[in-house]
């Protein structure tokens, strides 16, 4: 990928992912990604991560709706709460990735637009590889995957469950 093909990246974390987040902002920026950090700005062991993750997710959706290629990264100790928070934003498909396969499949099969990673579950190197795999993997556009994502989007918009 050339720098012009790279997605804009929105990143957010809780206190447990701050070291990883700082590394990723620097590392991905050096690779040509435009990285926008949604916080937190300072370490606080009692921080409330939902606002940071929701703001990053809102920015991903806003960019995508405006035609900008954008993806998101949310980090925490496990990544679970951060994924849940991001998934509350209409239009977000956040996936918890714990290895290269789950990161790639999240994009390839689910067209996930946000990845959640647990900073306490991986070394910085492992987490970086997982995130780079997510950012690089394209959506397959397979009809079955498009159909399934459409059913999820319909439920999100209307509350209707399509068989």
PDB file of C-alpha atoms in Angstrom:
ATOM      1  CA  UNK A   1       0.000   0.000   0.000  1.00  0.00           C
ATOM      2  CA  UNK A   2       1.141   3.497  -0.733  1.00  0.00           C
ATOM      3  CA  UNK A   3       0.620   6.200   1.914  1.00  0.00           C
ATOM      4  CA  UNK A   4      -2.356   7.533  -0.077  1.00  0.00           C
ATOM      5  CA  UNK A   5      -4.005   4.076   0.127  1.00  0.00           C
ATOM      6  CA  UNK A   6      -3.610   3.832   3.889  1.00  0.00           C
ATOM      7  CA  UNK A   7      -6.677   4.359   6.041  1.00  0.00           C
ATOM      8  CA  UNK A   8      -6.863   7.199   8.528  1.00  0.00           C
ATOM      9  CA  UNK A   9      -6.594   5.557  11.946  1.00  0.00           C
ATOM     10  CA  UNK A  10      -8.550   6.633  15.020  1.00  0.00           C
ATOM     11  CA  UNK A  11      -7.132   5.233  18.262  1.00  0.00           C
ATOM     12  CA  UNK A  12      -8.325   5.249  21.866  1.00  0.00           C
ATOM     13  CA  UNK A  13      -7.367   3.377  25.001  1.00  0.00           C
ATOM     14  CA  UNK A  14      -7.820   3.045  28.707  1.00  0.00           C
ATOM     15  CA  UNK A  15      -4.982   3.300  31.226  1.00  0.00           C
ATOM     16  CA  UNK A  16      -3.937  -0.333  30.610  1.00  0.00           C
ATOM     17  CA  UNK A  17      -3.248   0.314  26.931  1.00  0.00           C
ATOM     18  CA  UNK A  18      -1.473   3.673  27.144  1.00  0.00           C
ATOM     19  CA  UNK A  19       2.022   2.319  26.507  1.00  0.00           C
ATOM     20  CA  UNK A  20       0.789   0.327  23.515  1.00  0.00           C
ATOM     21  CA  UNK A  21      -1.228   3.286  22.226  1.00  0.00           C
ATOM     22  CA  UNK A  22       1.780   5.624  22.376  1.00  0.00           C
ATOM     23  CA  UNK A  23       3.868   3.037  20.542  1.00  0.00           C
ATOM     24  CA  UNK A  24       1.199   2.597  17.842  1.00  0.00           C
ATOM     25  CA  UNK A  25       0.715   6.331  17.295  1.00  0.00           C
ATOM     26  CA  UNK A  26       4.451   6.653  16.662  1.00  0.00           C
ATOM     27  CA  UNK A  27       4.928   3.376  14.778  1.00  0.00           C
ATOM     28  CA  UNK A  28       1.935   3.732  12.468  1.00  0.00           C
ATOM     29  CA  UNK A  29       2.677   7.406  11.883  1.00  0.00           C
ATOM     30  CA  UNK A  30       6.188   6.474  10.770  1.00  0.00           C
ATOM     31  CA  UNK A  31       4.650   4.004   8.300  1.00  0.00           C
ATOM     32  CA  UNK A  32       2.608   6.781   6.720  1.00  0.00           C
ATOM     33  CA  UNK A  33      -0.724   6.389   8.515  1.00  0.00           C
ATOM     34  CA  UNK A  34      -2.534   9.491   9.692  1.00  0.00           C
ATOM     35  CA  UNK A  35      -3.251   8.581  13.317  1.00  0.00           C
ATOM     36  CA  UNK A  36      -5.724  10.572  15.402  1.00  0.00           C
ATOM     37  CA  UNK A  37      -5.514   9.912  19.141  1.00  0.00           C
ATOM     38  CA  UNK A  38      -8.804  10.158  21.034  1.00  0.00           C
ATOM     39  CA  UNK A  39      -7.247   9.756  24.440  1.00  0.00           C
ATOM     40  CA  UNK A  40      -6.666   9.685  27.209  1.00  0.00           C
ATOM     41  CA  UNK A  41      -3.921  12.277  27.335  1.00  0.00           C
ATOM     42  CA  UNK A  42      -2.600  11.361  30.787  1.00  0.00           C
ATOM     43  CA  UNK A  43      -2.430   8.157  32.792  1.00  0.00           C
ATOM     44  CA  UNK A  44      -5.245   7.703  35.283  1.00  0.00           C
ATOM     45  CA  UNK A  45      -5.711   4.223  36.748  1.00  0.00           C
ATOM     46  CA  UNK A  46      -9.373   5.070  37.397  1.00  0.00           C
ATOM     47  CA  UNK A  47     -10.159   6.433  33.943  1.00  0.00           C
ATOM     48  CA  UNK A  48     -13.452   5.690  32.251  1.00  0.00           C
ATOM     49  CA  UNK A  49     -12.547   4.333  28.825  1.00  0.00           C
ATOM     50  CA  UNK A  50     -16.041   4.368  27.220  1.00  0.00           C
ATOM     51  CA  UNK A  51     -15.889   8.041  26.221  1.00  0.00           C
ATOM     52  CA  UNK A  52     -12.480   7.634  24.573  1.00  0.00           C
ATOM     53  CA  UNK A  53     -13.550   4.525  22.645  1.00  0.00           C
ATOM     54  CA  UNK A  54     -16.943   5.908  21.672  1.00  0.00           C
ATOM     55  CA  UNK A  55     -15.314   9.111  20.375  1.00  0.00           C
ATOM     56  CA  UNK A  56     -12.853   7.102  18.275  1.00  0.00           C
ATOM     57  CA  UNK A  57     -15.700   4.956  16.918  1.00  0.00           C
ATOM     58  CA  UNK A  58     -17.808   8.038  16.124  1.00  0.00           C
ATOM     59  CA  UNK A  59     -14.861   9.493  14.201  1.00  0.00           C
ATOM     60  CA  UNK A  60     -14.452   6.293  12.162  1.00  0.00           C
ATOM     61  CA  UNK A  61     -18.129   6.328  11.180  1.00  0.00           C
ATOM     62  CA  UNK A  62     -18.073  10.061  10.400  1.00  0.00           C
ATOM     63  CA  UNK A  63     -15.010   9.611   8.185  1.00  0.00           C
ATOM     64  CA  UNK A  64     -16.504   6.620   6.392  1.00  0.00           C
ATOM     65  CA  UNK A  65     -19.797   8.437   5.824  1.00  0.00           C
ATOM     66  CA  UNK A  66     -17.807  11.339   4.341  1.00  0.00           C
ATOM     67  CA  UNK A  67     -16.042   8.948   1.957  1.00  0.00           C
ATOM     68  CA  UNK A  68     -12.742   8.867   3.849  1.00  0.00           C
ATOM     69  CA  UNK A  69     -11.002   5.515   4.230  1.00  0.00           C
ATOM     70  CA  UNK A  70     -10.792   5.129   8.030  1.00  0.00           C
ATOM     71  CA  UNK A  71     -10.432   2.399  10.617  1.00  0.00           C
ATOM     72  CA  UNK A  72     -10.244   2.409  14.401  1.00  0.00           C
ATOM     73  CA  UNK A  73      -8.209   0.822  17.174  1.00  0.00           C
ATOM     74  CA  UNK A  74      -9.423   0.554  20.765  1.00  0.00           C
ATOM     75  CA  UNK A  75      -7.122  -0.778  23.461  1.00  0.00           C
ATOM     76  CA  UNK A  76      -7.490  -1.871  27.036  1.00  0.00           C
ATOM     77  CA  UNK A  77      -6.312  -4.540  29.421  1.00  0.00           C
ATOM     78  CA  UNK A  78      -8.361  -7.223  27.684  1.00  0.00           C
ATOM     79  CA  UNK A  79      -9.974  -5.179  24.907  1.00  0.00           C
ATOM     80  CA  UNK A  80     -13.401  -6.523  25.850  1.00  0.00           C
ATOM     81  CA  UNK A  81     -14.931  -3.413  27.403  1.00  0.00           C
ATOM     82  CA  UNK A  82     -13.433  -1.213  24.729  1.00  0.00           C
ATOM     83  CA  UNK A  83     -14.942  -3.400  22.003  1.00  0.00           C
ATOM     84  CA  UNK A  84     -18.339  -3.273  23.713  1.00  0.00           C
ATOM     85  CA  UNK A  85     -18.191   0.526  23.987  1.00  0.00           C
ATOM     86  CA  UNK A  86     -17.188   0.960  20.340  1.00  0.00           C
ATOM     87  CA  UNK A  87     -19.931  -1.404  19.188  1.00  0.00           C
ATOM     88  CA  UNK A  88     -22.579   0.860  20.733  1.00  0.00           C
ATOM     89  CA  UNK A  89     -21.907   3.377  17.957  1.00  0.00           C
ATOM     90  CA  UNK A  90     -24.264   2.915  15.015  1.00  0.00           C
ATOM     91  CA  UNK A  91     -22.280   1.765  12.002  1.00  0.00           C
ATOM     92  CA  UNK A  92     -19.376   0.280  13.955  1.00  0.00           C
ATOM     93  CA  UNK A  93     -18.373  -3.330  13.639  1.00  0.00           C
ATOM     94  CA  UNK A  94     -15.677  -3.714  16.302  1.00  0.00           C
ATOM     95  CA  UNK A  95     -13.915  -7.051  16.598  1.00  0.00           C
ATOM     96  CA  UNK A  96     -11.713  -8.321  19.412  1.00  0.00           C
ATOM     97  CA  UNK A  97      -8.548  -9.687  17.804  1.00  0.00           C
ATOM     98  CA  UNK A  98      -6.172 -11.899  19.745  1.00  0.00           C
ATOM     99  CA  UNK A  99      -4.027 -13.308  16.927  1.00  0.00           C
ATOM    100  CA  UNK A 100      -3.239 -12.694  13.265  1.00  0.00           C
ATOM    101  CA  UNK A 101      -6.050 -14.943  12.058  1.00  0.00           C
ATOM    102  CA  UNK A 102      -8.796 -13.222  14.046  1.00  0.00           C
ATOM    103  CA  UNK A 103      -7.489  -9.813  12.953  1.00  0.00           C
ATOM    104  CA  UNK A 104      -7.505 -10.747   9.270  1.00  0.00           C
ATOM    105  CA  UNK A 105     -10.870 -12.528   9.420  1.00  0.00           C
ATOM    106  CA  UNK A 106     -12.448  -9.523  11.146  1.00  0.00           C
ATOM    107  CA  UNK A 107     -11.686  -7.476   8.042  1.00  0.00           C
ATOM    108  CA  UNK A 108     -12.001 -10.168   5.371  1.00  0.00           C
ATOM    109  CA  UNK A 109     -15.331 -11.663   6.501  1.00  0.00           C
ATOM    110  CA  UNK A 110     -16.930  -9.006   8.713  1.00  0.00           C
ATOM    111  CA  UNK A 111     -15.633  -5.765   7.219  1.00  0.00           C
ATOM    112  CA  UNK A 112     -14.858  -4.750  10.815  1.00  0.00           C
ATOM    113  CA  UNK A 113     -13.999  -1.079  10.983  1.00  0.00           C
ATOM    114  CA  UNK A 114     -12.616  -1.083  14.528  1.00  0.00           C
ATOM    115  CA  UNK A 115     -10.240  -3.567  16.129  1.00  0.00           C
ATOM    116  CA  UNK A 116      -9.997  -4.110  19.885  1.00  0.00           C
ATOM    117  CA  UNK A 117      -6.802  -5.500  21.378  1.00  0.00           C
ATOM    118  CA  UNK A 118      -5.887  -6.294  24.958  1.00  0.00           C
ATOM    119  CA  UNK A 119      -2.678  -4.554  25.920  1.00  0.00           C
ATOM    120  CA  UNK A 120      -2.162  -6.900  28.870  1.00  0.00           C
ATOM    121  CA  UNK A 121      -2.648  -9.967  26.682  1.00  0.00           C
ATOM    122  CA  UNK A 122       0.238  -9.414  24.256  1.00  0.00           C
ATOM    123  CA  UNK A 123       3.706  -8.006  24.032  1.00  0.00           C
ATOM    124  CA  UNK A 124       3.958  -4.681  22.218  1.00  0.00           C
ATOM    125  CA  UNK A 125       5.434  -6.536  19.246  1.00  0.00           C
ATOM    126  CA  UNK A 126       2.626  -9.094  19.093  1.00  0.00           C
ATOM    127  CA  UNK A 127      -0.067  -6.455  19.435  1.00  0.00           C
ATOM    128  CA  UNK A 128       1.558  -4.365  16.711  1.00  0.00           C
ATOM    129  CA  UNK A 129       1.565  -7.357  14.329  1.00  0.00           C
ATOM    130  CA  UNK A 130      -2.108  -8.053  15.065  1.00  0.00           C
ATOM    131  CA  UNK A 131      -3.073  -4.438  14.423  1.00  0.00           C
ATOM    132  CA  UNK A 132      -0.976  -4.162  11.263  1.00  0.00           C
ATOM    133  CA  UNK A 133      -2.659  -7.337   9.950  1.00  0.00           C
ATOM    134  CA  UNK A 134      -6.080  -5.813  10.646  1.00  0.00           C
ATOM    135  CA  UNK A 135      -5.206  -2.525   8.940  1.00  0.00           C
ATOM    136  CA  UNK A 136      -3.761  -4.248   5.856  1.00  0.00           C
ATOM    137  CA  UNK A 137      -6.470  -6.849   5.239  1.00  0.00           C
ATOM    138  CA  UNK A 138      -9.158  -5.889   2.727  1.00  0.00           C
ATOM    139  CA  UNK A 139     -12.815  -6.903   2.941  1.00  0.00           C
ATOM    140  CA  UNK A 140     -13.484  -9.824   0.596  1.00  0.00           C
ATOM    141  CA  UNK A 141     -16.782  -8.459  -0.739  1.00  0.00           C
ATOM    142  CA  UNK A 142     -17.992 -12.082  -0.916  1.00  0.00           C
ATOM    143  CA  UNK A 143     -21.755 -12.076  -1.426  1.00  0.00           C
ATOM    144  CA  UNK A 144     -22.382 -14.161   1.713  1.00  0.00           C
ATOM    145  CA  UNK A 145     -20.440 -11.723   3.869  1.00  0.00           C
ATOM    146  CA  UNK A 146     -22.101  -8.682   2.306  1.00  0.00           C
ATOM    147  CA  UNK A 147     -25.493 -10.325   2.927  1.00  0.00           C
ATOM    148  CA  UNK A 148     -24.718 -11.077   6.583  1.00  0.00           C
ATOM    149  CA  UNK A 149     -23.376  -7.598   7.273  1.00  0.00           C
ATOM    150  CA  UNK A 150     -26.512  -6.211   5.624  1.00  0.00           C
ATOM    151  CA  UNK A 151     -28.693  -8.200   8.010  1.00  0.00           C
ATOM    152  CA  UNK A 152     -26.785  -6.823  10.981  1.00  0.00           C
ATOM    153  CA  UNK A 153     -27.100  -3.278   9.616  1.00  0.00           C
ATOM    154  CA  UNK A 154     -30.844  -3.737   9.056  1.00  0.00           C
ATOM    155  CA  UNK A 155     -31.296  -4.825  12.671  1.00  0.00           C
ATOM    156  CA  UNK A 156     -29.205  -1.882  13.850  1.00  0.00           C
ATOM    157  CA  UNK A 157     -31.337   0.574  11.839  1.00  0.00           C
ATOM    158  CA  UNK A 158     -34.802  -0.924  12.283  1.00  0.00           C
ATOM    159  CA  UNK A 159     -34.781  -3.576  15.000  1.00  0.00           C
ATOM    160  CA  UNK A 160     -35.987  -6.110  12.418  1.00  0.00           C
ATOM    161  CA  UNK A 161     -34.357  -9.549  12.552  1.00  0.00           C
ATOM    162  CA  UNK A 162     -34.019 -10.959   9.035  1.00  0.00           C
ATOM    163  CA  UNK A 163     -33.840 -14.746   8.772  1.00  0.00           C
TER     164      UNK A 163
END
